[in-house]
Coordinates of C-alpha atoms and ligand atoms in Angstrom, one line a residue:
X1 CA 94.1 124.0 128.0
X2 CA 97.2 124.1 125.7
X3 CA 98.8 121.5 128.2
X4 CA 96.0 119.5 128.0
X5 CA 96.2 119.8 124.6
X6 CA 100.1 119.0 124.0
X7 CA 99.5 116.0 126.6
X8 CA 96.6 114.3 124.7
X9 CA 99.0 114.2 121.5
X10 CA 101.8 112.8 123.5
X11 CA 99.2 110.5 125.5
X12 CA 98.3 109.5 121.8
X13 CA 102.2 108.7 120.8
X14 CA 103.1 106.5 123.8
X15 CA 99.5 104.5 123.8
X16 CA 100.8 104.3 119.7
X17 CA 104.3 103.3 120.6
X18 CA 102.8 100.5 123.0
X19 CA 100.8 98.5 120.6
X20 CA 100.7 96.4 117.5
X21 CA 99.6 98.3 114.6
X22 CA 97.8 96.2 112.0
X23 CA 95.2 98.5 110.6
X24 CA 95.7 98.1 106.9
X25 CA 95.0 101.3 105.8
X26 CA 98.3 102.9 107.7
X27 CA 101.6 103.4 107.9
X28 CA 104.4 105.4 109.3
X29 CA 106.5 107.9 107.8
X30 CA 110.1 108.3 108.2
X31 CA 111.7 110.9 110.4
X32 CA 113.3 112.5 107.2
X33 CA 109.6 112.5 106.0
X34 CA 108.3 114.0 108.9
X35 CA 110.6 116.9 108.7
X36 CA 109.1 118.0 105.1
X37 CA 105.3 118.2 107.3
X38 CA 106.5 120.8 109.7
X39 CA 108.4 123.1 106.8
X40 CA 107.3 126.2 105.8
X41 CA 105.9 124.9 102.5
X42 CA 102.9 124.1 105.0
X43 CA 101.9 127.9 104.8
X44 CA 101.7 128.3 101.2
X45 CA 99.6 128.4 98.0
X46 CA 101.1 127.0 94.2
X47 CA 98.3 126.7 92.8
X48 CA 98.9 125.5 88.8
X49 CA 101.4 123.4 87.9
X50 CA 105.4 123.8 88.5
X51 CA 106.5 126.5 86.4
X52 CA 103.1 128.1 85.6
X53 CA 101.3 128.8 88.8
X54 CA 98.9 131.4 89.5
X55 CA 100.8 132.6 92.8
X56 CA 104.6 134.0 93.5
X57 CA 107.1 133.2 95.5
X58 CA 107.1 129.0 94.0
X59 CA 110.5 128.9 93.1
X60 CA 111.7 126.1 95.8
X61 CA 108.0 124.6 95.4
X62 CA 108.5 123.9 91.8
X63 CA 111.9 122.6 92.6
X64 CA 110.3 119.9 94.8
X65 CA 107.0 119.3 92.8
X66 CA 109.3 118.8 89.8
X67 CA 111.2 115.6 91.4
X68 CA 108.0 114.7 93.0
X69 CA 106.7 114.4 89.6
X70 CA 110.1 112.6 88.1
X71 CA 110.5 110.1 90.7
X72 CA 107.0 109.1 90.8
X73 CA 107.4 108.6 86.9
X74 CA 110.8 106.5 87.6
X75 CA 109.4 104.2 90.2
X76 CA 106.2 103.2 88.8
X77 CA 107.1 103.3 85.3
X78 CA 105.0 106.1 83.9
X79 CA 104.5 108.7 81.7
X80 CA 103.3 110.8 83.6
X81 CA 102.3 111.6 87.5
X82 CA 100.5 114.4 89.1
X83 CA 101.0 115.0 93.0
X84 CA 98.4 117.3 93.7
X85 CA 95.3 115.9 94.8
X86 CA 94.7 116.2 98.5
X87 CA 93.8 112.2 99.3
X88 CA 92.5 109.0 97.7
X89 CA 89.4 110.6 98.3
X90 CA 90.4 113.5 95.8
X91 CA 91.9 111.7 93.3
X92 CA 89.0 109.3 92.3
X93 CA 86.7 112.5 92.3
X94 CA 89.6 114.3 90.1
X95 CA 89.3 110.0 88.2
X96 CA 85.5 111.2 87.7
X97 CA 85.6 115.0 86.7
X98 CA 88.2 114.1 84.2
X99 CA 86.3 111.0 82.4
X100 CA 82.6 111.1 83.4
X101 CA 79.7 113.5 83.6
X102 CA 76.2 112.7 86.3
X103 CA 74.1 109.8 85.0
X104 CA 77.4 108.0 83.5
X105 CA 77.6 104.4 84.4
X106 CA 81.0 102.9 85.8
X107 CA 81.6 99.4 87.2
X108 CA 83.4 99.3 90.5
X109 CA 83.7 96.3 93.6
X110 CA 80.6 97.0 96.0
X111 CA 81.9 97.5 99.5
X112 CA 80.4 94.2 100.5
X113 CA 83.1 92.7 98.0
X114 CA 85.7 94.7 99.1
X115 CA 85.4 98.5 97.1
X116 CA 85.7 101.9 98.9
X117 CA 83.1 104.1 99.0
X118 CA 84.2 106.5 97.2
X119 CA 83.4 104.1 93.9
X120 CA 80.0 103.3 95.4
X121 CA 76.4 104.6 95.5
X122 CA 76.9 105.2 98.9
X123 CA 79.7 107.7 98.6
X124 CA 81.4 109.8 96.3
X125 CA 80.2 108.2 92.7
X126 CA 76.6 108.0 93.9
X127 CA 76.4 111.3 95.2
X128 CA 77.8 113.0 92.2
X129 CA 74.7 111.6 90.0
X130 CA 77.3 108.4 88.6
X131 CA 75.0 105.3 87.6
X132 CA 77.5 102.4 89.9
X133 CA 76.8 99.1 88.7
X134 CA 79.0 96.8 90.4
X135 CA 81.8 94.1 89.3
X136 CA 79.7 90.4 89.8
X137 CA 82.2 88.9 92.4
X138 CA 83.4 85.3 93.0
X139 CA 83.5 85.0 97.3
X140 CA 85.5 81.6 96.5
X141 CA 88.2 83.2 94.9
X142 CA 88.1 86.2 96.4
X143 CA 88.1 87.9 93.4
X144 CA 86.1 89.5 90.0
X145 CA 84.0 86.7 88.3
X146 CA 85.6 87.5 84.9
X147 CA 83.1 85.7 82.8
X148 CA 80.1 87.5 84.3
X149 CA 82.1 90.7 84.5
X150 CA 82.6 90.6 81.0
X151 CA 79.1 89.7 80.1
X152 CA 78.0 92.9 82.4
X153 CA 80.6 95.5 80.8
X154 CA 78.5 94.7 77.3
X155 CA 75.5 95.4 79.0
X156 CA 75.4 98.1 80.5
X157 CA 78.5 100.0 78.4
X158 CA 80.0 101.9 81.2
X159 CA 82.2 104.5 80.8
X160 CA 84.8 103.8 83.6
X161 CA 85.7 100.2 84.6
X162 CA 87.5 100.9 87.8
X163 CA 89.8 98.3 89.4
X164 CA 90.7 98.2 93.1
X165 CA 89.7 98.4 96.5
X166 CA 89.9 98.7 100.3
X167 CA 89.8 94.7 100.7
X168 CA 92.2 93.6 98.3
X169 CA 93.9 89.7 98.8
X170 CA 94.9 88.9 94.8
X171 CA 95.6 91.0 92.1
X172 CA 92.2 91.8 90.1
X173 CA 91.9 90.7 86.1
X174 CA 92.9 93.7 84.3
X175 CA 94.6 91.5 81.6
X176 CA 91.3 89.7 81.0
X177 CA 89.0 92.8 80.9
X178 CA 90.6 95.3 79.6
X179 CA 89.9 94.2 75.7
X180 CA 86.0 94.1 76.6
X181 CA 86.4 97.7 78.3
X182 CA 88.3 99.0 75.2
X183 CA 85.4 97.3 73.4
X184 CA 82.6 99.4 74.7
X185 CA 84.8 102.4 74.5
X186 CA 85.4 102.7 78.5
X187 CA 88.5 103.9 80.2
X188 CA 90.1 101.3 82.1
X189 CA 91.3 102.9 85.9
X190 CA 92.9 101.2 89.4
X191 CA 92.6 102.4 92.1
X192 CA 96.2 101.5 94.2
X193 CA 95.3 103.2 97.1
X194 CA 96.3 100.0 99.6
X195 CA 98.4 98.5 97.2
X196 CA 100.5 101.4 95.9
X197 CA 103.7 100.4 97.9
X198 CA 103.6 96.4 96.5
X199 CA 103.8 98.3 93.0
X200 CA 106.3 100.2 93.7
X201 CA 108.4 97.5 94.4
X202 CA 107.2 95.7 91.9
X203 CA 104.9 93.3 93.6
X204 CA 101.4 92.5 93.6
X205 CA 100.4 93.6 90.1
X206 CA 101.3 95.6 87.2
X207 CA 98.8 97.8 86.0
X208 CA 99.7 100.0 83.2
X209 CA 101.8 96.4 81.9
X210 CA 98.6 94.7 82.4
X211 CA 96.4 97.5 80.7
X212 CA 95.5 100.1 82.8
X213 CA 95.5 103.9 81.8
X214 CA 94.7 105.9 84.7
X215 CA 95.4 104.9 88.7
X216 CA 94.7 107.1 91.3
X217 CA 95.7 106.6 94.8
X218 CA 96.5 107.7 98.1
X219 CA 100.3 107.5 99.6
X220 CA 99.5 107.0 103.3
X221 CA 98.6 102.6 103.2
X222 CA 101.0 100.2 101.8
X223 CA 103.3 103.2 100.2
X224 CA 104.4 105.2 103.4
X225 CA 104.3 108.3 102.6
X226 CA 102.2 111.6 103.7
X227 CA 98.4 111.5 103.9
X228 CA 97.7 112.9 100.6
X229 CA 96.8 111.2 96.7
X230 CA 98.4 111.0 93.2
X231 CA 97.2 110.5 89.8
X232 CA 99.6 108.2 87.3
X233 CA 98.7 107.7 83.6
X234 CA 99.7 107.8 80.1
X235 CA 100.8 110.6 78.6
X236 CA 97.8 111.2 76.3
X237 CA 96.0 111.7 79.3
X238 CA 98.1 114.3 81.1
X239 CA 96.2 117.2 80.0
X240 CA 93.0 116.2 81.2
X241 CA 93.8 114.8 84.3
X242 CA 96.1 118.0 84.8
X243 CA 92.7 120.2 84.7
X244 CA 90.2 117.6 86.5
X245 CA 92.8 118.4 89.3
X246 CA 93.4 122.0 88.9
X247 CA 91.5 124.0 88.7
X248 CA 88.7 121.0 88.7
X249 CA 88.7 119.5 92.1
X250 CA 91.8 121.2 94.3
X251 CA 93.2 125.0 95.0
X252 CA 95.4 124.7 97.8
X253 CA 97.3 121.2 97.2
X254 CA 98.8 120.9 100.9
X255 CA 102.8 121.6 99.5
X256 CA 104.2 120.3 102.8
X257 CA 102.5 116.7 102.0
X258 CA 103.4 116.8 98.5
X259 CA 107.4 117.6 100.3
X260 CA 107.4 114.7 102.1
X261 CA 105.6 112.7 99.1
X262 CA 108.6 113.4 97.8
X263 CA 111.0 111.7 100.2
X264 CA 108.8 108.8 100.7
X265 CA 109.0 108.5 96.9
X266 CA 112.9 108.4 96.8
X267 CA 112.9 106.1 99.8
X268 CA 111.1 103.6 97.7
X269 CA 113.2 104.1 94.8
X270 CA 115.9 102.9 97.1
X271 CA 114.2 100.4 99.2
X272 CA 111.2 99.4 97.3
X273 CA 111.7 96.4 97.0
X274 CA 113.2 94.7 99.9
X275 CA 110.2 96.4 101.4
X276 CA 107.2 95.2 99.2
X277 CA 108.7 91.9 99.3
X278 CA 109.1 91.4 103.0
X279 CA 105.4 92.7 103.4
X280 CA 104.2 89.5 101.3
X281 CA 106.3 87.4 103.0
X282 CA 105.1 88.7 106.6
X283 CA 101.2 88.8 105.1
X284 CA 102.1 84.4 104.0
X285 CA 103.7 84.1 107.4
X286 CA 101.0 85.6 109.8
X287 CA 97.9 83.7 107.5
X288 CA 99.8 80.8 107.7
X289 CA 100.6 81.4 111.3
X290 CA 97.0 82.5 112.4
X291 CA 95.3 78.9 110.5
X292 CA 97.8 76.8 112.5
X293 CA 96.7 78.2 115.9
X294 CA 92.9 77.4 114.8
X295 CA 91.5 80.8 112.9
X296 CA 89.9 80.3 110.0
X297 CA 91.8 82.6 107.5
X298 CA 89.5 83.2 104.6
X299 CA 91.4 82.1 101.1
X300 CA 93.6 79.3 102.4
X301 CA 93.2 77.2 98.8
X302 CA 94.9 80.1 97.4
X303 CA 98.0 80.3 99.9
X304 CA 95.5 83.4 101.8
X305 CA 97.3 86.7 100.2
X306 CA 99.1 87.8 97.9
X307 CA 99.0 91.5 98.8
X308 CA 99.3 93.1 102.7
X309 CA 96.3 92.1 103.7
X310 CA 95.0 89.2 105.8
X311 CA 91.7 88.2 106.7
X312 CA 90.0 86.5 109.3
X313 CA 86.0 85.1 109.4
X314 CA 85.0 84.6 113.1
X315 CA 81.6 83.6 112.6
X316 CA 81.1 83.2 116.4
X317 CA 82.9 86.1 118.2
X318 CA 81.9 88.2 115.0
X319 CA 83.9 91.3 113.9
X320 CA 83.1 93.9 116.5
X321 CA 83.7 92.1 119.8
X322 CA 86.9 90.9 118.5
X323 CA 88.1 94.0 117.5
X324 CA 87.2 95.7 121.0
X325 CA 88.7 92.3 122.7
X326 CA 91.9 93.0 120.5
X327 CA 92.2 97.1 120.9
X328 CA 91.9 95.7 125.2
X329 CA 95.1 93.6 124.1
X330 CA 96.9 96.8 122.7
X331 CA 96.3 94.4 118.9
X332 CA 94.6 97.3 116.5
X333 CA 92.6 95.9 113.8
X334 CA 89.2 96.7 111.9
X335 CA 85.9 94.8 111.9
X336 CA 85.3 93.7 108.2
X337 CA 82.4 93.2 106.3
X338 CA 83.0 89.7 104.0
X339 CA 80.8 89.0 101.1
X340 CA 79.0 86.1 102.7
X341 CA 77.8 88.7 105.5
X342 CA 74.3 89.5 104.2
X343 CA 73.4 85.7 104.5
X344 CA 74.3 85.6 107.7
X345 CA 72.3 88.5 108.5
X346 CA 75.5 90.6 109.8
X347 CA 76.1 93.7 107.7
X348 CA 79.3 96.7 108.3
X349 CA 78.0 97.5 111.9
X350 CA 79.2 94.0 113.2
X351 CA 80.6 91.9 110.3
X352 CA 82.4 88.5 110.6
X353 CA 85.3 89.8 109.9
X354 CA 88.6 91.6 110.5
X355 CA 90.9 92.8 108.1
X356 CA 94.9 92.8 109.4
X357 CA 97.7 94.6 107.4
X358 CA 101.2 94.1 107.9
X359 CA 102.9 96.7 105.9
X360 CA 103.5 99.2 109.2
X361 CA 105.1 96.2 111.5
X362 CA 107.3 95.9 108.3
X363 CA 108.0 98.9 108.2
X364 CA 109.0 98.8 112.1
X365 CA 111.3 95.8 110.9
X366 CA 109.4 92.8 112.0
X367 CA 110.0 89.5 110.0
X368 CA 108.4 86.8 109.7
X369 CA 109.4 85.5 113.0
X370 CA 107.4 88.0 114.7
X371 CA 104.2 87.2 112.7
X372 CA 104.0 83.8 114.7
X373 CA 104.1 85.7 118.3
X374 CA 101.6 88.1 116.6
X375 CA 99.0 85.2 115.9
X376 CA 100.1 83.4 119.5
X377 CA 99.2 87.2 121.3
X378 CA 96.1 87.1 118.9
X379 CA 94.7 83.3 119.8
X380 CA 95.5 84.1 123.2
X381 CA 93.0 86.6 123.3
X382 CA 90.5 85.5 121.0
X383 CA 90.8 81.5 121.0
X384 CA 91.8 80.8 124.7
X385 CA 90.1 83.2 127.0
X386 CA 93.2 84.9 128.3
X387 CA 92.2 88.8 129.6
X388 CA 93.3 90.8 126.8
X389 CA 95.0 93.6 129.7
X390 CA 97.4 90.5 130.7
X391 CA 98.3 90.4 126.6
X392 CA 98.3 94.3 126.5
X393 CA 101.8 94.1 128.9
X394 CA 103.0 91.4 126.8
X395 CA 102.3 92.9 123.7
X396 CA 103.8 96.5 125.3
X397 CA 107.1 94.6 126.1
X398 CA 107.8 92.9 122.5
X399 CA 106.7 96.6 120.6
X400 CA 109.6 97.8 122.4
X401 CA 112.3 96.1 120.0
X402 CA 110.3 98.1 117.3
X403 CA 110.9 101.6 117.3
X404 CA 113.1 102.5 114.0
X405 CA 111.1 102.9 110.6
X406 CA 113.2 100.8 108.0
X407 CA 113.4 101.0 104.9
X408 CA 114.4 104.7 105.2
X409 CA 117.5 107.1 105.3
X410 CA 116.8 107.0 108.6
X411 CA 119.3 106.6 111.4
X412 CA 118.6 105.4 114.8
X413 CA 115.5 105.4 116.9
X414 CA 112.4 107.5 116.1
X415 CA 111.6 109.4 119.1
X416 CA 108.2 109.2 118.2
X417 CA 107.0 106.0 117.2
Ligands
PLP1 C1 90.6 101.9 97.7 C2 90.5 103.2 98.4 N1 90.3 104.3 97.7 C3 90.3 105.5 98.2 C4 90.5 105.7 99.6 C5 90.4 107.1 100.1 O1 91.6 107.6 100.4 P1 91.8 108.8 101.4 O2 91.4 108.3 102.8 O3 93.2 109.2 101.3 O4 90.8 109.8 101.0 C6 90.7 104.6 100.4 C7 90.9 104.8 101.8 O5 90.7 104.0 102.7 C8 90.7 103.3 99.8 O6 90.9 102.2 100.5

């Protein structure tokens, strides 16, 4: 049993190690990371902040927390950061303790345009009693209607107008809503959770410049860090967030995540930006790539993406088949709904879409040259009939010159990726 066990993870790696990983949620940590996850920080409690916990023995865990805290304030510019909660997941519930109470209206992107669930009836705001009214979306541009959005947000007065998403090609209109938010009295949030690594390396958008007060995020999509959240905001909302977090939503915060948090955070001090902006260039250079060998590439009138994130509408094959033809070619993407879906009478279960993100072949040091075999292994598959276990060697073979995380302190080959 405990072979089997140990096997099944190592089965894992290799199969891992052998394929092209373009799930845009992911990423991989560096080896100096990874060390901070199997530390002893793993077995304990802190709960409270650094310096005032409510447990002994925190002395090296404050330490930590402290330039957790610090460095998270440096790199995105901020007053003030706090590292505890647990996920994304977490933090937008920490996002909702903190600023609302049940039958409070927010506005959010529906899933079918893009937003997680946790902002949606669906999921985390429905279940907690929230009233979700939804930002009116413009499929064309791939983005917020502003004009109707505003319109809405006098309407219906909500008390959170929260930005971001799961499906995220251009930067949403914080600039242009934020006045009509204030206006109503509502507290303008982001969510950064895919995006979080394009900000800090000053890409994509800027949202406190632009008008944000609170973002919450996870650290594990475009920022490659630990599977865990973070909270960033002005300083006048420390104290409240402080509490929504502890002893509101989390008790044990997982101090071996926020340890590695840590590290990822300094690496993107360091490499930030070389990183965020290869990403952009790679997401430009596989659209572009994918279009010329006969996808349709949703966006192309505005140059695809401007974030990690490409997506592709395959009306005919439709979302799930292609990616189960893709996983066969050792290609990992995900199915994704697009807002058009519902009038084509395809809804999550088998969408037309799939969603590709190439921050974690970045990460693995892939350029832009790379992107064009990725599209050729991908049109192979999907456009000209080839059997996707004949790509699957192919695509095995050209993963092998990809086994070092970049943009890291890094040196050499990472045994395990
Ligand atoms: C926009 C957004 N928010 C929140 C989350 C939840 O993050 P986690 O999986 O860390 O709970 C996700 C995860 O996919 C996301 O895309």
């Amino acid at each position: 049993m405990l072979q089997d066990i140990l096997e099944t993870l190592e089965r894992h790696e290799e199969f891992i190690r052998s394929v092209i990983p373009l799930i845009a949620s992911e990423n991989v940590m560096s080896l100096t990371a990874r060390r901070a996850l199997v530390s002893d920080f793993g077995h304990r409690y802190a709960e409270g902040l650094p310096r005032k916990r409510v447990y002994a023995g925190c002395r090296f865990i404050d330490e930590i927390e402290l330039k957790a805290i610090e460095l998270a304030k440096e790199v995105f510019k901020v007053e003030h950061a706090n590292v505890q909660p647990t996920s994304g997941s977490v933090a937008n519930l920490a996002l909702y303790v903190a600023f609302t109470k049940p039958g409070d209206t927010i506005m959010t992107l529906s899933v079918k345009d893009g937003g997680h669930i946790t902002m949606n009836r669906v999921g985390l705001a429905g279940r907690i009693g929230l009233n979700v009214v939804n930002f009116p979306f413009d499929a064309e541009e791939f983005n917020i209607d502003v004009d109707k959005a505003e319109k809405l947000i006098r309407e219906v007065n909500p008390k959170l107008v929260f930005f971001g998403g799961s499906v995220f090609l251009f930067p949403h209109p914080v600039r242009e809503l934020r006045d009509v938010a204030k206006e109503v009295g509502a507290v303008t949030a982001y969510d950064a959770s895919h995006v979080l690594g394009l900000i800090a390396g000053k890409e994509f958008q800027r949202p406190f410049e632009e008008g944000v007060e609170i973002v919450t995020s996870s650290t594990h999509k475009t920022f490659p860090g630990p599977q865990h959240g973070i909270i960033l905001c002005r300083s006048e909302f420390a104290e409240i967030v402080d509490r929504a977090v502890f002893p509101g939503v989390v008790s044990n915060h997982h101090l071996h995540h926020v340890a590695a948090l840590t590290i990822a955070l300094l690496e993107m001090k360091e490499f930030g930006r070389e990183y965020a902006k290869q990403i952009i260039r790679n997401a430009k250079a596989l659209a572009n790539a994918l279009a010329e060998e006969g996808f349709k590439v949703v966006a192309e009138h505005k140059g695809f993406t401007e974030s990690h994130q490409v997506l592709v509408d395959l009306p005919e094959i439709g979302g799930l088949k292609a990616e189960k033809m893709l996983e066969e070619a050792g290609i990992l993407v995900n199915r994704n709904l697009l807002p058009w879906d519902k009038e084509r009478g395809r809804d999550f279960r088998d969408p037309s879409g799939i969603r590709l993100g190439v921050q974690e072949v970045t990460r693995l040091g892939m350029k832009e040259d790379e992107m064009k075999e990725i599209a050729k292994f991908m049109a192979d598959v999907l456009l000209r009939g080839k059997d996707p276990k004949s790509i699957a060697k192919k695509v095995a073979e050209f993963r092998r010159d990809f086994t070092k995380v970049h943009y890291s302190f890094d040196s050499g080959e990472a045994p395990f990726i």
